[in-house]
Short mmCIF file of C-alpha atoms and ligand atoms in Angstrom, two decimals:
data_model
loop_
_atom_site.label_atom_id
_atom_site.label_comp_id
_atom_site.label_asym_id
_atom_site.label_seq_id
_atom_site.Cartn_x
_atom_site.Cartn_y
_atom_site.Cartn_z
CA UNK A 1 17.30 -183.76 -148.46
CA UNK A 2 15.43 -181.16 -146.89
CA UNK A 3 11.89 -181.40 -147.04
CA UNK A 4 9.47 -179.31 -145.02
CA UNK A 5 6.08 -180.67 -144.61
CA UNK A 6 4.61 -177.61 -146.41
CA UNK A 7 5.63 -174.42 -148.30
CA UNK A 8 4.95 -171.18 -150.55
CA UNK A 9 5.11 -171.20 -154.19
CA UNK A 10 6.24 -167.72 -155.54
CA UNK A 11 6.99 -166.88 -159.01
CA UNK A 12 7.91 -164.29 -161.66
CA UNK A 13 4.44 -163.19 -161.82
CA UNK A 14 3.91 -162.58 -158.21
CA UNK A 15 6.71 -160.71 -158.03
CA UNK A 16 5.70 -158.92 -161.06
CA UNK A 17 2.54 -157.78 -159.44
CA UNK A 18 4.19 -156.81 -155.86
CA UNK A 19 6.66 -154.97 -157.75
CA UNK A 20 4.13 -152.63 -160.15
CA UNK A 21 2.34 -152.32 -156.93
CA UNK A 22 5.60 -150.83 -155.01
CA UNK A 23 5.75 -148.28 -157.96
CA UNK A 24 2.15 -147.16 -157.94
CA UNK A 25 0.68 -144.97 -155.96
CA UNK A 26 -0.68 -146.42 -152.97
CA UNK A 27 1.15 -148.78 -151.00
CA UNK A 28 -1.81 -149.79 -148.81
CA UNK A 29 -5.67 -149.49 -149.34
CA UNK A 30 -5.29 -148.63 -152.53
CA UNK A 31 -7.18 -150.67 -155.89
CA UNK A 32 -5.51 -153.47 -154.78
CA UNK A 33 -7.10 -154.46 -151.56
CA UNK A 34 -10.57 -154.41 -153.33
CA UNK A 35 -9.81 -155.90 -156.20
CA UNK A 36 -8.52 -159.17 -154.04
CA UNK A 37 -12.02 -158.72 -152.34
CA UNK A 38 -13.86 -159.40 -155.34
CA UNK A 39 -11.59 -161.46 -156.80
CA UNK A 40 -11.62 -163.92 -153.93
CA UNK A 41 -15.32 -163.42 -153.11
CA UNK A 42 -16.10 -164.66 -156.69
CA UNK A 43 -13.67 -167.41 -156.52
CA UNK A 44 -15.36 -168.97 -153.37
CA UNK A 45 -18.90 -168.05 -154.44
CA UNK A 46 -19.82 -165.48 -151.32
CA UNK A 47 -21.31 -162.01 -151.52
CA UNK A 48 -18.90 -160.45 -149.69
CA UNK A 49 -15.72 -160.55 -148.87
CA UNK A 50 -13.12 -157.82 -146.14
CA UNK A 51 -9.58 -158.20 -146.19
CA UNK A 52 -7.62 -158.26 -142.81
CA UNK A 53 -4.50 -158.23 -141.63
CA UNK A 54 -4.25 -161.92 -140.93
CA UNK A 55 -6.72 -164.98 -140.25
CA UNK A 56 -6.32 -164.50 -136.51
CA UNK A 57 -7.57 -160.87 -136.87
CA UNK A 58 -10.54 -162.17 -139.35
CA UNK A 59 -11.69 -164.36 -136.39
CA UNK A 60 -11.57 -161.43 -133.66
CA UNK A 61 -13.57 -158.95 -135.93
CA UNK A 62 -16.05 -161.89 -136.57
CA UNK A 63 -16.38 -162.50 -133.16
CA UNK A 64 -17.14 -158.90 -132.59
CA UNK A 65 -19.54 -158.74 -135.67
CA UNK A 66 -21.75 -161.04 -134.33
CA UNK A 67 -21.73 -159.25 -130.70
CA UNK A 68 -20.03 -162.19 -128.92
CA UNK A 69 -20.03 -160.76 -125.06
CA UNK A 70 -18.40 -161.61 -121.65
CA UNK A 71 -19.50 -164.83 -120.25
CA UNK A 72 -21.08 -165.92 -123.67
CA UNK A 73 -20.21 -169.74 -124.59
CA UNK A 74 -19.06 -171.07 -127.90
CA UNK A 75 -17.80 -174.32 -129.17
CA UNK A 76 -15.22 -175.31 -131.26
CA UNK A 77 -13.02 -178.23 -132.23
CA UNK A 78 -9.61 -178.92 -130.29
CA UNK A 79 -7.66 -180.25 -133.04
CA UNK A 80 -7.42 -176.49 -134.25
CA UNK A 81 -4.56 -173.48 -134.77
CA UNK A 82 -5.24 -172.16 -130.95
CA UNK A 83 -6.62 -168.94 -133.08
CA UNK A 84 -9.75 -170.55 -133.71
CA UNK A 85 -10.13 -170.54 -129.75
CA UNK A 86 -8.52 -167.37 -128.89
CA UNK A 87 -10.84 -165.54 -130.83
CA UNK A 88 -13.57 -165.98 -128.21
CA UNK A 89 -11.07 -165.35 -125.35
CA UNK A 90 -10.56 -161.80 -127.05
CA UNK A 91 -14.13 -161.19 -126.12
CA UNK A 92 -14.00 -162.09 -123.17
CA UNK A 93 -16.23 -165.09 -123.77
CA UNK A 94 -15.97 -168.82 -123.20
CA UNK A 95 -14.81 -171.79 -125.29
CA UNK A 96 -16.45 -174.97 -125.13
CA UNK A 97 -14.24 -178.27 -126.71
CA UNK A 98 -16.35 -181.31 -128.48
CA UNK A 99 -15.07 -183.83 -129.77
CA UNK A 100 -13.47 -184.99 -132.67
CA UNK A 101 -14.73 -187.80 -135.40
CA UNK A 102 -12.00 -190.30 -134.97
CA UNK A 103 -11.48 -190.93 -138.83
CA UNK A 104 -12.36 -187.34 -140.30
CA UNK A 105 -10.71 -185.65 -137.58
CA UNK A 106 -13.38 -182.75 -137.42
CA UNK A 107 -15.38 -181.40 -134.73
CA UNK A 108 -17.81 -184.36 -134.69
CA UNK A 109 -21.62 -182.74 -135.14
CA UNK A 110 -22.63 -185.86 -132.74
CA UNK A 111 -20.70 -185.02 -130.05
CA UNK A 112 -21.52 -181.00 -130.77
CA UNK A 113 -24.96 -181.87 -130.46
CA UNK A 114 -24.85 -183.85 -127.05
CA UNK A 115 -23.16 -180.94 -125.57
CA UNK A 116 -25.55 -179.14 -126.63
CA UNK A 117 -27.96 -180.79 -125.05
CA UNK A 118 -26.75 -181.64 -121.75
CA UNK A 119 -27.69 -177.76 -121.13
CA UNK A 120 -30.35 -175.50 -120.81
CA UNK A 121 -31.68 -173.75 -123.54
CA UNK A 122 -29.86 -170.73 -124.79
CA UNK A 123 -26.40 -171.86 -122.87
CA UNK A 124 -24.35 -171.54 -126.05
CA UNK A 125 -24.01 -168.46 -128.89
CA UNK A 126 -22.00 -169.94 -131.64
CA UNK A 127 -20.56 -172.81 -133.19
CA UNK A 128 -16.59 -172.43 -135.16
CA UNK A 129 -15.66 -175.44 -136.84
CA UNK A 130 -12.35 -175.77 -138.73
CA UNK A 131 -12.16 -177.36 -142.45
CA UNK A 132 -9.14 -179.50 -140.59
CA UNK A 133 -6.82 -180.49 -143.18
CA UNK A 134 -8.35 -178.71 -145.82
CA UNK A 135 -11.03 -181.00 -145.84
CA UNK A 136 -14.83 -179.42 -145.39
CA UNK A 137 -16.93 -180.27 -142.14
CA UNK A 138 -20.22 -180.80 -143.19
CA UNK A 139 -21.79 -177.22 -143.21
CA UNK A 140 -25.40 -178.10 -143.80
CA UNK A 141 -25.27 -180.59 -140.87
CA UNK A 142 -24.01 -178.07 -138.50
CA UNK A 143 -26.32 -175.25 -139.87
CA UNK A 144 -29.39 -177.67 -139.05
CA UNK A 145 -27.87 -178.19 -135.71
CA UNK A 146 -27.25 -174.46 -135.28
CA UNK A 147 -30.95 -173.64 -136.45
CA UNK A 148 -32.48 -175.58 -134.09
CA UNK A 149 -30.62 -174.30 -131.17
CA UNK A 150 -30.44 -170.63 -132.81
CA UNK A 151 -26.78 -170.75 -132.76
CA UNK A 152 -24.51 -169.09 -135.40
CA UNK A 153 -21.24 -170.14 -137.53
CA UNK A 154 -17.96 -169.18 -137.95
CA UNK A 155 -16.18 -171.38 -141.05
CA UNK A 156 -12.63 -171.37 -139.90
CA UNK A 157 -11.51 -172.74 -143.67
CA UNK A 158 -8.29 -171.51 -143.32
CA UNK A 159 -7.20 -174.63 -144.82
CA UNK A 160 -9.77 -174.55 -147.52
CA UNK A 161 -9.38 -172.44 -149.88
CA UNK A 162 -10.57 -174.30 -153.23
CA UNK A 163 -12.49 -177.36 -151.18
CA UNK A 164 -16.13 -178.08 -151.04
CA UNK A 165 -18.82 -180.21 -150.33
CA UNK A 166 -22.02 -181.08 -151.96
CA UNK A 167 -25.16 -180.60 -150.32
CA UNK A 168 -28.21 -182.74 -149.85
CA UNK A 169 -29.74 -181.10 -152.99
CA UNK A 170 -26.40 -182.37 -154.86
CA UNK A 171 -25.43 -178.13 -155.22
CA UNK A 172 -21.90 -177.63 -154.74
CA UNK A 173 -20.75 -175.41 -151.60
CA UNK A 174 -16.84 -174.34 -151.78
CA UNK A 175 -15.67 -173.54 -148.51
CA UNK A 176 -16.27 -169.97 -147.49
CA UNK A 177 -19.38 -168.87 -149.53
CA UNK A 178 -21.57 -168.44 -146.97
CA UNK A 179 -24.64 -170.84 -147.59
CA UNK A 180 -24.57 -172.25 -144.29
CA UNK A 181 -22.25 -170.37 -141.96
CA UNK A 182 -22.56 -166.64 -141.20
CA UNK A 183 -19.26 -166.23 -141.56
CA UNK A 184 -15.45 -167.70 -143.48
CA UNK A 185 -12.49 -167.24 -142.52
CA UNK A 186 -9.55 -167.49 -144.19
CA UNK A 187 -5.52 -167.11 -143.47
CA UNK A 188 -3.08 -166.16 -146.00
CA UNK A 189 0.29 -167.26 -144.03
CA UNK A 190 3.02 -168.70 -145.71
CA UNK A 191 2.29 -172.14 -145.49
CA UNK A 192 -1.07 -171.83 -146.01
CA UNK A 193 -2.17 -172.29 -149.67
CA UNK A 194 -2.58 -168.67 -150.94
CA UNK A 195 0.87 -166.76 -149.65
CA UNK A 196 0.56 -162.95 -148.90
CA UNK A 197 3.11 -163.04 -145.91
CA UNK A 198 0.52 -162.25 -143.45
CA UNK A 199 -2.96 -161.83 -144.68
CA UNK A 200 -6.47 -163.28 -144.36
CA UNK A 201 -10.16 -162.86 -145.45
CA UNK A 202 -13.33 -162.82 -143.87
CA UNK A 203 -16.58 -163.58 -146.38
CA UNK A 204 -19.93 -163.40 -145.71
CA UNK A 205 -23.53 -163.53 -147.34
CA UNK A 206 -24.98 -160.71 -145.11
CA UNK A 207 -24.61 -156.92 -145.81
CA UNK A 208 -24.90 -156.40 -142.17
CA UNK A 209 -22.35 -158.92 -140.52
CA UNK A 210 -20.52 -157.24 -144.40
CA UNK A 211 -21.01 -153.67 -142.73
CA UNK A 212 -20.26 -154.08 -139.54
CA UNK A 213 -16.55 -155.77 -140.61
CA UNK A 214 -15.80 -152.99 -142.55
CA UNK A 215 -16.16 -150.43 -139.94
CA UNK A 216 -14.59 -152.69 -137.12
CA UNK A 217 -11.83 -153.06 -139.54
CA UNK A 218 -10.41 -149.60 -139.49
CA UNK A 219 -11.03 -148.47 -136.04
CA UNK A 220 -14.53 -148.02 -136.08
CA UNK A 221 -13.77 -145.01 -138.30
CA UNK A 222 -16.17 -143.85 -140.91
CA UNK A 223 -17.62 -141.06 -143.26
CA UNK A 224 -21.06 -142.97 -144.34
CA UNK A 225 -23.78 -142.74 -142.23
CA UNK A 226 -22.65 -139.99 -139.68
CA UNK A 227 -24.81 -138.13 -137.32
CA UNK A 228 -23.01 -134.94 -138.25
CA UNK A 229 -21.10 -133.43 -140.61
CA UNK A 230 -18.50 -130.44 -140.45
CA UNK A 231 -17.23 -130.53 -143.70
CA UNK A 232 -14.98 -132.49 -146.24
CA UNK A 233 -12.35 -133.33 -143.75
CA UNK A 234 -15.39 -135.19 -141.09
CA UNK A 235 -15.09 -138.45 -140.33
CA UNK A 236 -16.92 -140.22 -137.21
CA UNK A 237 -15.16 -142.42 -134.84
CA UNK A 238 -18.68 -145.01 -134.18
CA UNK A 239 -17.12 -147.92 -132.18
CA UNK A 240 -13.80 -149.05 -130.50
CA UNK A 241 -12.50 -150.98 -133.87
CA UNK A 242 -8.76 -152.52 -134.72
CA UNK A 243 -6.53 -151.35 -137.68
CA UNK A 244 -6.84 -154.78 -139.00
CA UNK A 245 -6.32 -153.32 -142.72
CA UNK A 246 -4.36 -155.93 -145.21
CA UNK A 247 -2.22 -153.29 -147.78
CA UNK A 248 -1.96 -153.18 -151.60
CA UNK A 249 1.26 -154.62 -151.61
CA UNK A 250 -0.17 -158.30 -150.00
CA UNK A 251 -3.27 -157.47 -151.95
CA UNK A 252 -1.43 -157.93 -155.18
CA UNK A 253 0.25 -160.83 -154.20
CA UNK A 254 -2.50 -162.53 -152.52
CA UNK A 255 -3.97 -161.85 -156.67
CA UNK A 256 -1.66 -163.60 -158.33
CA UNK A 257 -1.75 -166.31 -155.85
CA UNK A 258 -5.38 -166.83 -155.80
CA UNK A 259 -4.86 -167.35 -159.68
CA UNK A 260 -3.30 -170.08 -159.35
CA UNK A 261 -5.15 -172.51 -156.48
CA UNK A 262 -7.21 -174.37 -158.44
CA UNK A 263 -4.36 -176.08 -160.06
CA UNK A 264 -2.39 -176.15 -157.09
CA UNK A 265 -5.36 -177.93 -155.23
CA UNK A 266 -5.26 -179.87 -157.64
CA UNK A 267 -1.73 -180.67 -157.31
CA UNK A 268 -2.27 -181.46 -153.43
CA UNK A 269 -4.48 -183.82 -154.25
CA UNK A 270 -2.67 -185.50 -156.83
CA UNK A 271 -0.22 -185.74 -154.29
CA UNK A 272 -2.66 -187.37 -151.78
CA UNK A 273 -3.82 -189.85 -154.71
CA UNK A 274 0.08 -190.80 -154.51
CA UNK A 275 0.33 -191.41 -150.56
CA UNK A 276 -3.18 -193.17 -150.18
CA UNK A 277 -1.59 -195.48 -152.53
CA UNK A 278 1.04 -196.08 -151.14
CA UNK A 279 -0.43 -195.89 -147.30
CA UNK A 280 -3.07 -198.16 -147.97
CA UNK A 281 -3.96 -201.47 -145.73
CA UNK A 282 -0.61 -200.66 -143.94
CA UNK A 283 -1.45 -196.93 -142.42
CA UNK A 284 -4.36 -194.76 -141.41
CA UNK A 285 -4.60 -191.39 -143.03
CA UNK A 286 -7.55 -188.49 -142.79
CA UNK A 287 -11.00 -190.09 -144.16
CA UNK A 288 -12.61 -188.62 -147.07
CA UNK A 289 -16.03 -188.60 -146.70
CA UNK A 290 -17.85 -188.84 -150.04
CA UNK A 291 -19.33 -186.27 -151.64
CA UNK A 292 -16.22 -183.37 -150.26
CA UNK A 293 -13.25 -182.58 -151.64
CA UNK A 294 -10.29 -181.83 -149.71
CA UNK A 295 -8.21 -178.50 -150.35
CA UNK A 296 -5.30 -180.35 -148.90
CA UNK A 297 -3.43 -177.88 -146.75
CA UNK A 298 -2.39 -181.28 -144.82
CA UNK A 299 -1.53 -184.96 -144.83
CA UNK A 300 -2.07 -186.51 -141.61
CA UNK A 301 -1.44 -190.15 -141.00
CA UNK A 302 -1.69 -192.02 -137.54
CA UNK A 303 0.85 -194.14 -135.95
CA UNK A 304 2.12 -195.84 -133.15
CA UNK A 305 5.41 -194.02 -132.25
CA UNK A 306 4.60 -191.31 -133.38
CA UNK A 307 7.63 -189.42 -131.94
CA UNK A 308 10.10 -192.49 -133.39
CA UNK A 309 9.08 -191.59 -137.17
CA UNK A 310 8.99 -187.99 -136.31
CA UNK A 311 13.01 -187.68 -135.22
CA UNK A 312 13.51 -191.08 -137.52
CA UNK A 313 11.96 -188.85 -140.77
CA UNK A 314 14.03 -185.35 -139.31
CA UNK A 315 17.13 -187.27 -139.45
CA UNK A 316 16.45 -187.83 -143.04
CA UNK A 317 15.47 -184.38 -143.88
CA UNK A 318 12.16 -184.22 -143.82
CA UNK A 319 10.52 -182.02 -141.35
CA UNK A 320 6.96 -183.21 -141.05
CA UNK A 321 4.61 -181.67 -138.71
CA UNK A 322 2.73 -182.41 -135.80
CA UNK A 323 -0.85 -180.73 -136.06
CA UNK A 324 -2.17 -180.09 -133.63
CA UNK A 325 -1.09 -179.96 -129.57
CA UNK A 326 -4.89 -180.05 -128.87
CA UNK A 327 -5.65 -176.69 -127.34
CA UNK A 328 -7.40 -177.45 -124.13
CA UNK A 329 -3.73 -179.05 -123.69
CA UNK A 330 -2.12 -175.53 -124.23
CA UNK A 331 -0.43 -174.01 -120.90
CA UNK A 332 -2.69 -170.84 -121.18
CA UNK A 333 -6.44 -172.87 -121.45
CA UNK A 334 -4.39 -175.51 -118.63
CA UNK A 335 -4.42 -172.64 -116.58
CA UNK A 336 -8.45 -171.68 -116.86
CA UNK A 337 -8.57 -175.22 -115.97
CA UNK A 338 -9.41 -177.02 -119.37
CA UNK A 339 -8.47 -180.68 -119.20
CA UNK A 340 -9.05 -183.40 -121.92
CA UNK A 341 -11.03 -185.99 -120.02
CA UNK A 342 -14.28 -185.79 -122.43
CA UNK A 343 -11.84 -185.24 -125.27
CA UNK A 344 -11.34 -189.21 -125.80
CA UNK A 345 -10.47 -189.20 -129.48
CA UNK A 346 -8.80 -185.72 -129.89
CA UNK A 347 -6.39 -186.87 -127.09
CA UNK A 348 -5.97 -190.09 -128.77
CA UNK A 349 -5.84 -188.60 -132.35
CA UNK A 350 -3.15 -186.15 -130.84
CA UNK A 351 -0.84 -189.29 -129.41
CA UNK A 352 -0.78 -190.56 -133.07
CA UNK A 353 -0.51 -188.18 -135.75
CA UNK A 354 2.13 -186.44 -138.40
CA UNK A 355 1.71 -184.28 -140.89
CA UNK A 356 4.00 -185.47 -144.14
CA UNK A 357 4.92 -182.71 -147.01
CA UNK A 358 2.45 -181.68 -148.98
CA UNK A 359 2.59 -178.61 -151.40
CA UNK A 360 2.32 -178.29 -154.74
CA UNK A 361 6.05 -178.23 -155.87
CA UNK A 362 6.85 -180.87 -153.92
CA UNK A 363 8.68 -183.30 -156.43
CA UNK A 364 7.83 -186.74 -157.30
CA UNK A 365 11.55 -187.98 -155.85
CA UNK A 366 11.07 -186.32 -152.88
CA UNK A 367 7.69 -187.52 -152.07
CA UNK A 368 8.68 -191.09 -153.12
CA UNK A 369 11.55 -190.42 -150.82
CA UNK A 370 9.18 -189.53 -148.12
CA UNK A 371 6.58 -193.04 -148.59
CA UNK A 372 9.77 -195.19 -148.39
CA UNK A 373 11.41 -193.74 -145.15
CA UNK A 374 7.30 -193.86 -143.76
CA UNK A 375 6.80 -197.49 -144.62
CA UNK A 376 10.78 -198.04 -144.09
CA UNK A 377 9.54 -196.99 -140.33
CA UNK A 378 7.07 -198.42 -139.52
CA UNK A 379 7.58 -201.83 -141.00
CA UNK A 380 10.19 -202.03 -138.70
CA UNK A 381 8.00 -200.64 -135.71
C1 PLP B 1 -3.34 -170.49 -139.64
C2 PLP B 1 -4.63 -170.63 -138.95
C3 PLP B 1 -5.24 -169.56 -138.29
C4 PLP B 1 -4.59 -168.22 -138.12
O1 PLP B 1 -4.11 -167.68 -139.29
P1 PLP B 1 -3.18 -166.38 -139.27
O2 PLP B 1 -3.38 -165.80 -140.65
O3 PLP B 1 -1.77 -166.88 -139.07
O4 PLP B 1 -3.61 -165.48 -138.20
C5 PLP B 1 -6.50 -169.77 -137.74
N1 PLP B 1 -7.10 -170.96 -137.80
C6 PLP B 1 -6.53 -172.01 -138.40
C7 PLP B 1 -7.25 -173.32 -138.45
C8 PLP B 1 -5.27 -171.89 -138.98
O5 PLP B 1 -4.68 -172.95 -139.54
#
């Protein structure tokens, strides 16, 4: 057996697509790129969408969209891809950690809240919280919480694509549309649900934060709106911007891939259905809240030795996942002197956890294979 704990799906068709694409005419920013844009856009119910090199890019250019600067504070969750924290480092600004719920695992709006308020007014700019898992934090809470406080919202769903909530009005919100938060963010890396090699998309319900991505995008360079103009060739240079650009070639994949995550959702959460059953009285796995469902980029159960499953489960051929090393635990935030002493259930949460396979071809013998070498485990613990 070899069984990792997640992986890409890639078929005829996408290779199809990449192929036609490699014999057209443009090879990057071509049709492609914004036919993705819409495409995904639709698919997740926001105005707009910009395609970007990768997730960790989408978060930088959203920090610099909403004119994050030095010094400025913003909080996020440290159960997290250490991009979701980095972003604000780019800037030059600081991350605040909260809390995690112990049985959701997301950046707990209590404990966001009462950090909140343990400062002055004004002390913090933002708020990102992560769709952990794949499953949706609850948007409209943290939007009430960010209202109050005038604080904005950067969605890191970059687990979500396909999850969603409903609201207090009983309307559905999919991850990413841009009802509550200013901004989504999503990553289209391998093991991620939509595969474009590297790749990621930033949507968004307002033209400006839309505008201002666009431009940051490809180095600040533009030909709308210039202050001069010298001709046909003229283009204006307006701010210091990235080449953050995703090309035609991952655009047509990233297509073809989008087609096909509703059913392969669908397919995660089948195979969550299968381990709940199996899991339950006997383990603790990620709580689903009513009312959300969960895009399912991960498993997670708890245990005690954790590290005895995880080499007891590699010997077998299964390479689950531990997700994540909380960040404030990461060498480079060590160093800046983070430390997890108010972090009581994300350092607990982190001494427990593994990630077990989940993607949609994984087969019913493998994943049966999987429950009995889990339970096998830690019956015996
Ligand atoms: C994967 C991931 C990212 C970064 O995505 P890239 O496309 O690899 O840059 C950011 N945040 C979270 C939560 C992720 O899982």
């Amino acid at each position: 057996m070899n069984i990792p704990y997640g992986r890409q799906s890639i078929d005829e068709d996408d290779i199809k697509a990449v192929v036609e694409t490699l014999n057209a005419d443009f090879l990057t920013q071509g049709p492609k790129v914004r036919e993705f844009e819409e495409k995904f856009a639709k698919y997740v119910g926001a105005k707009f969408s910009v395609a970007v090199s990768n997730a960790t890019a989408g978060l930088h250019l959203s920090i610099l969209a909403l004119d994050l600067r030095k010094g400025e504070r913003v909080i996020t969750t440290p159960i997290t891809f250490a991009a979701s924290a980095n972003c604000v480092r780019y800037a030059k600004g600081e991350v605040w950690f909260a809390d995690i719920d112990q049985d959701t695992y997301l950046l707990s709006i209590e404990s966001v809240r009462k950090l909140i308020e343990s400062k002055p007014k004004g002390f913090f700019k933002g708020i990102i919280p992560v769709d952990f898992g794949g499953l949706p934090v609850d948007l409209e809470g943290f939007r009430n919480l960010a209202d109050e406080h005038n604080l904005w919202i950067i969605e890191d769903a970059c687990h979500a694509p396909g999850g969603y909530f409903f609201d207090s009005k009983g309307k559905k919100q999919m991850c990413g549309n841009g009802n509550y938060a200013d901004l989504g963010v999503f990553s289209f890396h391998p093991v991620k649900h939509i595969a474009c090699g590297e790749g990621g998309m930033i949507t968004t319900n307002s033209e400006e934060l839309y505008k201002k991505l666009i431009l940051l995008r490809t180095h600040g360079i533009t030909k709308a709106n210039m202050s001069e103009n010298h001709g046909g060739w003229f283009y204006e240079m307006q701010e210091l911007g990235f080449n953050y650009r995703l090309t035609d070639i991952q655009s047509a994949l990233g297509i073809t891939q989008l087609k096909k995550n509703t059913v392969g959702v669908d397919k995660r959460n089948q195979i969550a259905e299968k381990y709940k059953l199996a899991f339950s009285n006997k383990i603790k796995y990620q709580y689903l809240p009513k009312q959300r469902y969960n895009a399912h980029h991960l498993f997670v159960i708890e245990v005690e030795d954790r590290e005895g499953l995880y080499n007891h489960l590699q010997k077998e051929g299964v390479f689950a996942q531990i997700h994540y090393i909380p960040v404030h635990r990461l060498p480079y935030y060590r160093n800046i002197g983070y430390d997890g002493s108010n972090l009581i259930n994300a350092e607990n949460y982190y001494s427990r956890c593994i990630s077990l396979p989940m993607y949609p071809t994984l087969r019913e013998e493998e994943q049966n294979f999987v429950i009995n070498k889990v339970l096998e485990y830690t019956n015996n613990e």
